[in-house]
């Protein structure tokens, strides 16, 4: 990790709530992290843990009934949650770009891909349509789309899923952002295409010194691309560490369980079919606001304090953080009550 | 392998499904999409055969053709000595008691307007196996078997999580005591921790009811974990079949190698030796001549664009269709 440079993005105690007839759901419940310049932060977690909402909040793209209840999102020191609407619009795309999971759905089917990239350019820069289209072709070449001059005039349906994701990446790059947030960018793609897209993202990140927030449920994808990893569970970050440490010595019982439950390629021995390790139970109901650690009902190492008090994300040695009483003893008063 | 000497439960030979492409005012047939183009598969009693391939390789179509949910264009599907393609619709319906299916999407494969009890009990009603309280007991039993509370019977699918819904789908598939279950991407829509629970459940049920699985999936690590043998599909054809261990340890076909090399490894220190493939999957409406993989193959030679390689044994039941593995490709077809 680079020494104490000012982070590019700093999220502090972000809370996103959904007010629904069933009650209030705390989808993001006090998330804090930083992204340094040129760094890739991997955000892992299972569906519903709040990882996509966290990214959407950064650009204020949360729509009702969801709302950002509190927190600060500092981008180059400026709080994006308090700037005016025209100002946040200038940040979207130009400073921070977003790449979605479903490339084919994210593109407009009735315009050529060139038109769509050109539109993104012309929102932020005063250039002629012709110049913007030429720039679009250049960008398609940059993301390694063969025959870019011709394909710039094609429609999304004429392209494969992998090609469409390259177009999305070209669009994200079009206004030279400093930060790209990629939300499950390869989940809809086949493995061979996935590997190509991840290679491309890594190369572009180096070339343009981009920062990347890479959201994925796939720990393999995270292992190959991220510098640091934040593991989310039930709306909060439960562990944050450099990528090597997360995989070599996970600290939070959820991270440990998650890593143990993925089948690893090439581990199989002849005729030995082991059961996979499975984390028992299911994720907690987002409407229930029970006291204590949200992972406590599924945790193999649960203690009494875990059911009473919510562990905070606190630092450990080596620039890592974990929210777990196994590593940070609970408050003395409740400690005494622990058997 | 866990196969027993009882022999083959399912034998698929030369299975084909060509979808016509219709054009113009009179819907003239102007060509065919060769979704499944001559697939041979053998499933032994009690084993799990993994069928892997990327989207568009025809693996799902192949699975549905076996059940005749899609009517195949050609080939034969022999289940327990009976050719399924020769059966009348009524006979086929009887046969489906023995062959069941679990679908990929636990959200769309359960009728949202039916209670779980009716969903799981429907096969029992259709085949007039049980009714009234007897049926209710059987359903409660099935729900217990898949790890759900029997009280789930009274609830609707939307009240359950993805993993629980997939359990409901599994209970429905088990209702008729089938011998073969075609699992079409049963865990692809699930989260990692839930995926492990469902994979374990499938393995436990297999043991308890001596089930045979055709496990269709694109996730190579899950397939390796659950399968006894694995078949790799590319553009409507099987390019390699072997027992799981030797397929992953010693892949023969260049496509299998590329596929395995592309799987992201959950280890930041892994040095990926990725084999890059050129271009995209060709259209199954106009498959390349010779070996269908040759335009993307990193090691293709001249003969690959002329002659279609046969799926041949390269020792110990490890089959591959590649001219480089079998230079004298003229050997007897398997």
CSV table of C-alpha atoms in Angstrom, one decimal, chain B residues 14-190:
chain,number,residue,atom,x,y,z
B,14,UNK,CA,-25.7,-39.3,-32.7
B,15,UNK,CA,-28.2,-36.9,-31.1
B,16,UNK,CA,-29.0,-33.9,-33.3
B,17,UNK,CA,-31.1,-30.9,-33.1
B,18,UNK,CA,-31.2,-28.6,-36.1
B,19,UNK,CA,-33.5,-25.6,-35.7
B,20,UNK,CA,-34.7,-24.3,-39.0
B,21,UNK,CA,-34.1,-20.7,-39.9
B,22,UNK,CA,-37.2,-19.3,-41.7
B,23,UNK,CA,-37.0,-16.3,-43.9
B,24,UNK,CA,-39.4,-14.3,-46.1
B,25,UNK,CA,-43.1,-14.1,-46.6
B,26,UNK,CA,-43.6,-17.9,-47.0
B,27,UNK,CA,-41.2,-18.7,-44.1
B,28,UNK,CA,-39.0,-20.7,-46.4
B,29,UNK,CA,-36.4,-22.7,-44.6
B,30,UNK,CA,-33.1,-21.0,-45.5
B,31,UNK,CA,-30.8,-22.9,-43.3
B,32,UNK,CA,-30.4,-24.6,-40.0
B,33,UNK,CA,-28.9,-23.8,-36.6
B,34,UNK,CA,-27.0,-26.9,-35.6
B,35,UNK,CA,-27.5,-26.5,-31.9
B,36,UNK,CA,-26.7,-30.2,-31.2
B,37,UNK,CA,-24.8,-31.9,-33.9
B,38,UNK,CA,-24.1,-35.5,-33.3
B,39,UNK,CA,-23.7,-36.0,-29.6
B,40,UNK,CA,-22.8,-39.4,-28.0
B,41,UNK,CA,-23.1,-39.8,-24.3
B,42,UNK,CA,-23.3,-42.8,-22.0
B,43,UNK,CA,-24.4,-42.6,-18.4
B,44,UNK,CA,-23.8,-45.5,-16.1
B,45,UNK,CA,-26.2,-46.3,-13.3
B,46,UNK,CA,-25.4,-44.2,-10.3
B,47,UNK,CA,-22.8,-41.9,-11.7
B,48,UNK,CA,-22.7,-38.2,-12.4
B,49,UNK,CA,-21.7,-37.1,-15.8
B,50,UNK,CA,-20.8,-33.4,-16.0
B,51,UNK,CA,-21.6,-31.7,-19.3
B,52,UNK,CA,-19.7,-28.4,-19.6
B,53,UNK,CA,-19.4,-25.8,-22.3
B,54,UNK,CA,-19.9,-22.1,-22.9
B,55,UNK,CA,-23.1,-20.4,-23.8
B,56,UNK,CA,-24.3,-21.5,-27.2
B,57,UNK,CA,-22.4,-24.8,-27.1
B,58,UNK,CA,-25.7,-26.7,-27.1
B,59,UNK,CA,-25.5,-28.3,-23.6
B,60,UNK,CA,-28.9,-27.2,-22.5
B,61,UNK,CA,-30.5,-28.2,-25.8
B,62,UNK,CA,-28.9,-31.6,-25.5
B,63,UNK,CA,-30.3,-32.1,-22.0
B,64,UNK,CA,-33.8,-31.1,-23.2
B,65,UNK,CA,-33.6,-33.4,-26.2
B,66,UNK,CA,-33.0,-36.3,-23.9
B,67,UNK,CA,-36.2,-35.6,-22.1
B,68,UNK,CA,-37.9,-34.7,-25.4
B,69,UNK,CA,-38.8,-31.3,-24.0
B,70,UNK,CA,-37.4,-30.4,-27.4
B,71,UNK,CA,-38.0,-32.9,-30.1
B,72,UNK,CA,-34.6,-34.0,-31.5
B,73,UNK,CA,-33.9,-34.0,-35.3
B,74,UNK,CA,-32.1,-37.3,-35.2
B,75,UNK,CA,-30.1,-39.9,-33.2
B,76,UNK,CA,-31.2,-42.2,-30.5
B,77,UNK,CA,-31.8,-41.9,-26.8
B,78,UNK,CA,-31.9,-45.3,-25.1
B,79,UNK,CA,-32.9,-45.2,-21.5
B,80,UNK,CA,-32.9,-48.4,-19.5
B,81,UNK,CA,-33.2,-50.4,-22.8
B,82,UNK,CA,-36.0,-48.3,-24.3
B,83,UNK,CA,-35.5,-45.9,-27.2
B,84,UNK,CA,-37.3,-42.8,-26.0
B,85,UNK,CA,-37.5,-41.3,-29.5
B,86,UNK,CA,-39.8,-44.1,-30.6
B,87,UNK,CA,-42.3,-43.6,-27.8
B,88,UNK,CA,-45.8,-42.1,-28.2
B,89,UNK,CA,-46.5,-38.9,-26.2
B,90,UNK,CA,-48.5,-41.0,-23.6
B,91,UNK,CA,-45.7,-43.5,-23.3
B,92,UNK,CA,-43.2,-40.7,-23.0
B,93,UNK,CA,-45.2,-39.1,-20.2
B,94,UNK,CA,-45.0,-42.4,-18.3
B,95,UNK,CA,-41.3,-42.5,-18.9
B,96,UNK,CA,-40.8,-39.0,-17.4
B,97,UNK,CA,-41.6,-40.5,-14.0
B,98,UNK,CA,-38.1,-42.0,-14.2
B,99,UNK,CA,-36.3,-39.0,-15.7
B,100,UNK,CA,-36.8,-35.7,-14.0
B,101,UNK,CA,-35.2,-32.3,-14.4
B,102,UNK,CA,-34.0,-29.5,-12.2
B,103,UNK,CA,-33.8,-26.1,-13.9
B,104,UNK,CA,-31.3,-23.3,-13.6
B,105,UNK,CA,-33.5,-20.4,-12.5
B,106,UNK,CA,-35.2,-21.1,-9.2
B,107,UNK,CA,-37.2,-17.9,-9.6
B,108,UNK,CA,-38.9,-18.7,-12.9
B,109,UNK,CA,-39.2,-22.4,-12.7
B,110,UNK,CA,-41.7,-22.4,-9.8
B,111,UNK,CA,-45.3,-21.1,-10.4
B,112,UNK,CA,-45.7,-18.1,-8.2
B,113,UNK,CA,-49.4,-18.7,-7.8
B,114,UNK,CA,-49.1,-22.2,-6.4
B,115,UNK,CA,-48.3,-23.0,-2.9
B,116,UNK,CA,-45.1,-25.1,-2.3
B,117,UNK,CA,-47.2,-28.1,-1.3
B,118,UNK,CA,-49.0,-28.0,-4.7
B,119,UNK,CA,-45.8,-27.5,-6.6
B,120,UNK,CA,-44.1,-30.5,-5.0
B,121,UNK,CA,-47.3,-32.6,-5.0
B,122,UNK,CA,-48.2,-31.9,-8.7
B,123,UNK,CA,-46.2,-34.7,-10.1
B,124,UNK,CA,-47.9,-37.1,-7.7
B,125,UNK,CA,-51.3,-35.7,-8.8
B,126,UNK,CA,-50.5,-35.9,-12.5
B,127,UNK,CA,-49.3,-39.5,-12.3
B,128,UNK,CA,-52.2,-40.4,-9.9
B,129,UNK,CA,-49.8,-41.7,-7.4
B,130,UNK,CA,-51.2,-40.2,-4.2
B,131,UNK,CA,-54.0,-37.9,-3.1
B,132,UNK,CA,-55.4,-36.3,-0.1
B,133,UNK,CA,-53.6,-36.7,3.2
B,134,UNK,CA,-51.4,-39.4,1.7
B,135,UNK,CA,-50.1,-36.9,-0.8
B,136,UNK,CA,-49.6,-34.3,1.9
B,137,UNK,CA,-47.5,-36.8,3.9
B,138,UNK,CA,-45.4,-37.6,0.9
B,139,UNK,CA,-44.8,-33.9,0.2
B,140,UNK,CA,-43.9,-33.2,3.8
B,141,UNK,CA,-41.5,-36.1,3.6
B,142,UNK,CA,-39.9,-34.8,0.4
B,143,UNK,CA,-39.5,-31.3,1.9
B,144,UNK,CA,-37.7,-32.9,4.9
B,145,UNK,CA,-35.4,-34.8,2.6
B,146,UNK,CA,-34.3,-31.5,0.9
B,147,UNK,CA,-33.8,-29.8,4.2
B,148,UNK,CA,-36.9,-27.6,4.4
B,149,UNK,CA,-39.5,-27.4,7.1
B,150,UNK,CA,-42.7,-29.3,6.1
B,151,UNK,CA,-44.6,-26.1,7.1
B,152,UNK,CA,-43.2,-24.6,3.9
B,153,UNK,CA,-46.0,-26.5,2.1
B,154,UNK,CA,-48.5,-23.7,3.0
B,155,UNK,CA,-46.3,-20.9,1.7
B,156,UNK,CA,-45.7,-19.4,-1.8
B,157,UNK,CA,-42.4,-19.5,-3.7
B,158,UNK,CA,-41.7,-15.8,-3.3
B,159,UNK,CA,-41.4,-16.3,0.5
B,160,UNK,CA,-38.2,-18.3,-0.1
B,161,UNK,CA,-34.6,-17.4,-0.9
B,162,UNK,CA,-32.9,-18.6,-4.1
B,163,UNK,CA,-31.3,-21.6,-2.4
B,164,UNK,CA,-34.5,-22.6,-0.7
B,165,UNK,CA,-36.4,-22.4,-4.0
B,166,UNK,CA,-33.8,-24.6,-5.6
B,167,UNK,CA,-34.5,-27.1,-2.8
B,168,UNK,CA,-38.2,-26.9,-3.7
B,169,UNK,CA,-37.3,-27.6,-7.3
B,170,UNK,CA,-35.2,-30.6,-6.2
B,171,UNK,CA,-38.1,-31.9,-4.0
B,172,UNK,CA,-40.4,-31.7,-7.0
B,173,UNK,CA,-37.9,-33.7,-9.1
B,174,UNK,CA,-37.6,-36.3,-6.4
B,175,UNK,CA,-41.4,-36.8,-6.0
B,176,UNK,CA,-41.7,-39.6,-8.5
B,177,UNK,CA,-38.6,-41.6,-7.4
B,178,UNK,CA,-36.8,-41.0,-10.7
B,179,UNK,CA,-33.7,-42.9,-11.7
B,180,UNK,CA,-32.1,-40.1,-13.7
B,181,UNK,CA,-32.2,-36.4,-13.0
B,182,UNK,CA,-31.0,-33.9,-15.6
B,183,UNK,CA,-29.6,-31.0,-13.6
B,184,UNK,CA,-29.5,-28.0,-15.9
B,185,UNK,CA,-27.2,-25.4,-14.3
B,186,UNK,CA,-28.8,-26.1,-10.9
B,187,UNK,CA,-26.4,-23.9,-8.8
B,188,UNK,CA,-25.5,-21.2,-11.3
B,189,UNK,CA,-28.0,-18.7,-10.0
B,190,UNK,CA,-26.9,-19.2,-6.4
